[in-house]
Coordinates of N, CA and C in Angstrom, one line a residue:
X28 N -144.9 185.4 100.2 CA -144.4 186.1 99.3 C -144.8 187.6 99.9
X29 N -143.5 188.4 99.9 CA -144.0 189.7 100.4 C -144.4 190.6 99.1
X30 N -145.3 191.5 99.6 CA -146.1 192.7 98.6 C -145.2 193.7 98.6
X31 N -144.1 193.7 97.8 CA -143.2 194.7 97.7 C -143.6 196.0 97.5
X32 N -144.5 196.2 96.8 CA -145.3 197.4 96.5 C -146.0 198.0 97.6
X33 N -146.4 197.0 98.6 CA -146.9 197.8 99.7 C -145.8 198.1 100.9
X34 N -144.6 197.5 100.6 CA -143.7 197.7 101.5 C -142.8 199.2 101.2
X35 N -143.0 199.5 100.1 CA -142.5 200.8 99.4 C -143.1 201.9 99.7
X36 N -144.2 201.8 100.3 CA -145.1 202.9 100.5 C -145.6 203.0 102.0
X37 N -145.5 204.2 102.4 CA -145.9 204.5 103.9 C -147.6 204.9 104.1
X38 N -148.5 204.3 103.0 CA -149.5 204.9 102.9 C -150.5 204.9 104.2
X39 N -150.1 203.7 104.8 CA -151.1 203.4 106.0 C -150.4 204.3 107.4
X40 N -149.5 204.8 107.2 CA -148.5 205.8 108.1 C -148.9 207.0 108.0
X41 N -148.6 208.1 109.3 CA -149.0 209.5 109.1 C -147.5 210.2 109.0
X42 N -146.6 209.4 108.2 CA -145.3 209.9 108.1 C -144.7 209.4 106.8
X43 N -143.4 209.9 106.3 CA -143.1 209.3 105.1 C -141.5 209.2 105.5
X44 N -140.8 208.6 104.8 CA -139.4 208.6 104.8 C -138.8 209.5 104.0
X45 N -137.5 210.2 104.4 CA -137.0 211.1 103.4 C -135.4 210.8 103.6
X46 N -134.5 211.0 102.4 CA -133.3 210.9 102.4 C -132.9 212.4 102.0
X47 N -131.7 212.9 102.9 CA -131.3 214.3 102.6 C -129.8 213.9 102.6
X48 N -129.5 214.7 101.5 CA -127.9 214.5 100.9 C -127.5 216.1 101.1
X49 N -126.8 216.3 102.2 CA -126.1 217.6 102.3 C -124.8 217.8 102.0
X50 N -124.6 219.3 101.2 CA -123.3 219.6 100.7 C -122.8 220.8 101.6
X51 N -121.6 220.6 102.0 CA -121.0 221.7 102.7 C -120.3 222.7 101.9
X52 N -119.9 223.7 102.4 CA -119.5 224.8 101.5 C -118.0 224.3 101.5
X53 N -117.4 224.5 100.4 CA -115.9 224.0 100.2 C -114.9 224.7 100.9
X54 N -114.1 224.2 101.5 CA -113.1 224.7 102.5 C -113.6 225.2 103.9
X55 N -114.7 224.6 104.2 CA -115.3 224.9 105.3 C -115.1 223.9 106.7
X56 N -113.9 223.3 106.4 CA -113.7 222.3 107.5 C -113.4 223.0 108.9
X57 N -112.7 224.2 109.1 CA -112.9 224.8 110.4 C -114.1 225.2 111.1
X58 N -114.8 225.6 110.0 CA -116.3 226.3 110.5 C -117.0 224.7 110.9
X59 N -117.0 223.8 110.2 CA -117.4 222.4 110.8 C -117.1 221.9 112.2
X60 N -115.6 222.0 112.3 CA -115.0 221.8 113.6 C -115.7 222.7 114.8
X61 N -116.0 224.0 114.5 CA -116.6 225.0 115.3 C -118.1 224.4 115.8
X62 N -118.7 224.4 114.7 CA -120.3 223.9 115.1 C -120.4 222.6 115.1
X63 N -119.3 221.7 115.3 CA -119.9 220.3 115.5 C -120.5 219.9 116.8
X64 N -120.1 220.3 118.1 CA -120.6 219.8 119.1 C -122.1 220.2 119.2
X65 N -122.2 221.5 118.9 CA -123.8 222.0 119.0 C -124.7 221.2 118.0
X66 N -124.1 220.9 116.8 CA -124.8 220.2 115.9 C -124.9 218.8 116.4
X67 N -124.1 218.2 117.0 CA -124.3 216.6 117.4 C -125.3 216.7 118.6
X68 N -125.4 217.7 119.4 CA -126.4 217.8 120.5 C -127.7 218.0 119.7
X69 N -127.8 218.7 119.0 CA -129.0 219.0 118.3 C -129.7 217.7 117.6
X70 N -128.7 217.2 116.7 CA -129.2 215.8 116.0 C -129.7 214.9 117.2
X71 N -128.8 214.7 118.1 CA -129.3 213.9 119.3 C -130.8 214.0 119.8
X72 N -131.1 215.4 119.8 CA -132.3 215.9 120.5 C -133.4 215.8 119.3
X73 N -133.1 215.3 118.1 CA -134.2 215.1 117.0 C -134.4 213.5 116.9
X74 N -134.1 212.8 117.7 CA -134.5 211.3 117.6 C -135.5 210.7 116.9
X75 N -136.6 211.3 117.1 CA -137.9 211.0 116.6 C -138.0 211.2 115.3
X76 N -137.2 212.1 114.7 CA -137.3 212.6 113.3 C -136.2 212.0 112.5
X77 N -135.1 212.2 113.1 CA -133.6 212.1 112.2 C -133.4 210.5 112.7
X78 N -133.6 209.5 111.9 CA -133.3 208.1 112.2 C -132.0 207.8 111.7
X79 N -131.2 208.1 110.9 CA -129.9 207.9 110.7 C -129.1 209.3 110.3
X80 N -128.1 209.3 110.7 CA -127.4 210.7 110.2 C -125.7 210.5 110.4
X81 N -125.1 211.0 109.4 CA -123.5 211.0 109.6 C -122.9 211.7 108.3
X82 N -121.5 212.0 108.4 CA -121.0 212.8 107.5 C -120.6 212.0 106.3
X83 N -120.3 212.8 105.0 CA -119.6 211.8 103.9 C -118.3 212.4 103.7
X84 N -117.5 211.5 103.4 CA -115.9 211.9 103.0 C -115.8 211.2 101.7
X85 N -114.7 211.8 101.0 CA -114.2 211.0 100.0 C -113.0 209.9 100.3
X86 N -112.6 210.0 101.4 CA -111.5 209.1 102.1 C -111.9 209.1 103.4
X87 N -111.4 208.0 104.3 CA -112.0 208.0 105.5 C -111.3 209.0 106.4
X88 N -110.0 209.3 106.1 CA -109.5 210.4 107.0 C -109.5 211.9 106.3
X89 N -110.4 211.9 105.4 CA -110.5 213.2 104.9 C -111.7 214.1 105.6
X90 N -111.7 215.3 105.5 CA -112.6 216.4 106.2 C -113.9 216.1 105.5
X91 N -115.0 215.9 106.1 CA -116.3 215.6 105.6 C -116.8 216.7 104.4
X92 N -117.5 216.4 103.4 CA -117.9 217.2 102.1 C -119.4 217.5 102.5
X93 N -120.0 216.9 103.4 CA -121.4 216.8 103.6 C -122.0 215.7 104.5
X94 N -123.3 215.5 104.3 CA -123.8 214.5 105.1 C -125.0 213.7 104.3
X95 N -125.3 212.7 105.1 CA -126.7 211.9 104.9 C -127.5 211.7 106.0
X96 N -128.8 212.0 105.7 CA -129.7 211.7 106.9 C -130.8 210.8 106.3
X97 N -131.4 210.1 107.0 CA -132.6 209.4 106.9 C -133.6 210.1 107.5
X98 N -134.7 210.5 107.5 CA -135.8 211.2 108.4 C -137.1 210.8 108.0
X99 N -137.7 210.6 109.2 CA -139.3 210.3 109.3 C -140.0 211.6 109.7
X100 N -140.9 212.0 108.8 CA -141.7 213.3 108.9 C -142.8 213.1 108.0
X101 N -143.9 214.0 108.5 CA -145.2 213.8 108.0 C -145.1 214.3 106.4
X102 N -144.1 215.5 106.0 CA -144.1 216.2 104.9 C -142.7 216.5 104.4
X103 N -142.5 216.9 103.2 CA -141.6 217.8 103.0 C -140.9 219.0 103.5
X104 N -142.3 219.7 103.8 CA -142.0 220.9 104.3 C -141.8 220.9 105.9
X105 N -141.8 219.8 106.7 CA -141.5 219.5 108.0 C -140.1 219.1 107.8
X106 N -139.4 218.5 106.8 CA -138.0 218.3 106.9 C -137.1 219.5 106.4
X107 N -137.7 220.5 105.6 CA -137.1 221.5 105.3 C -137.4 222.5 106.6
X108 N -138.2 222.4 107.6 CA -138.3 223.3 108.8 C -137.3 222.7 109.8
X109 N -137.0 221.3 109.8 CA -136.2 220.8 110.8 C -134.8 221.2 110.1
X110 N -134.7 221.2 109.2 CA -133.1 221.5 108.4 C -132.6 222.8 108.9
X111 N -133.7 223.8 108.8 CA -133.7 225.2 109.0 C -133.1 225.6 110.5
X112 N -133.2 224.5 111.5 CA -132.9 224.7 113.0 C -131.6 224.0 113.2
X113 N -130.8 223.4 112.2 CA -129.7 222.5 112.5 C -128.5 223.6 112.7
X114 N -127.8 223.7 113.7 CA -126.5 224.4 113.8 C -125.7 224.5 112.6
X115 N -125.6 223.3 111.8 CA -124.9 223.6 110.7 C -125.4 224.3 109.5
X116 N -126.7 224.4 109.6 CA -127.4 225.4 108.7 C -127.5 226.7 109.3
X117 N -127.8 227.0 110.4 CA -128.0 228.6 111.1 C -126.3 228.9 111.0
X118 N -125.6 228.3 111.1 CA -124.1 228.4 111.1 C -123.3 228.8 109.8
X119 N -124.1 228.5 108.9 CA -123.3 228.8 107.6 C -122.6 227.8 107.1
X120 N -122.6 226.4 107.7 CA -121.9 225.6 106.7 C -122.4 224.9 105.5
X121 N -123.6 224.8 105.6 CA -124.2 224.0 104.4 C -124.4 224.9 103.1
X122 N -123.7 224.5 102.1 CA -123.9 225.2 100.8 C -125.3 224.9 100.0
X123 N -126.0 223.8 100.7 CA -127.3 223.2 100.2 C -127.4 221.7 100.4
X124 N -128.4 221.1 100.0 CA -129.0 220.0 100.3 C -130.0 219.5 99.2
X125 N -130.3 218.3 99.1 CA -131.3 217.5 98.2 C -132.0 216.9 99.0
X126 N -133.5 216.9 98.8 CA -134.3 216.0 99.7 C -134.9 215.3 98.7
X127 N -135.0 213.9 99.1 CA -135.7 212.9 98.5 C -136.6 212.0 99.0
X128 N -137.8 211.7 98.5 CA -138.6 210.6 99.3 C -137.9 209.2 99.1
X129 N -138.0 208.6 100.2 CA -137.1 207.4 100.3 C -138.3 206.3 100.7
X130 N -138.0 205.3 99.8 CA -139.0 204.0 100.2 C -138.0 202.8 100.4
X131 N -138.2 202.3 101.6 CA -137.3 201.2 102.2 C -137.9 200.2 101.3
X132 N -136.8 199.2 100.7 CA -137.5 198.2 99.8 C -137.6 196.9 100.5
X133 N -137.0 196.6 101.6 CA -136.9 195.3 102.1 C -137.6 195.5 103.6
X134 N -138.5 194.5 104.1 CA -139.1 194.7 105.6 C -138.2 194.6 106.6
X135 N -137.0 193.9 106.5 CA -136.1 193.8 107.5 C -135.8 195.0 108.3
X136 N -135.4 195.2 109.6 CA -135.3 196.4 110.3 C -133.7 196.8 110.0
X137 N -133.4 198.1 109.9 CA -132.1 198.3 109.6 C -131.3 198.6 111.0
X138 N -130.4 197.7 110.9 CA -129.5 198.0 112.2 C -127.8 197.6 111.8
X139 N -127.2 198.4 112.6 CA -125.7 198.6 112.3 C -125.1 198.0 113.5

């Protein structure tokens, strides 16, 4: 039997998992397209911290309205510092974001 309380805490690690929900500025689809290549290159370079990243859309063919990341970092402040260097942030696309502490509930690895 798994100790689910132990699985949902990273007390034995020097990092924590965070889920970040980003909100793009309304009507900023063109700005998103302009910044996309720089953003994707930047995300690829952050592989140690950004474990999963992708845009969120109301319909598959729609312009993204934001994004979702799962980040591995030592503190919330480290996540905020990371976000501050994202070309989507520095370029003015983001209207805001929500940072949540995230506990992965099941032990199996995540794979898509």
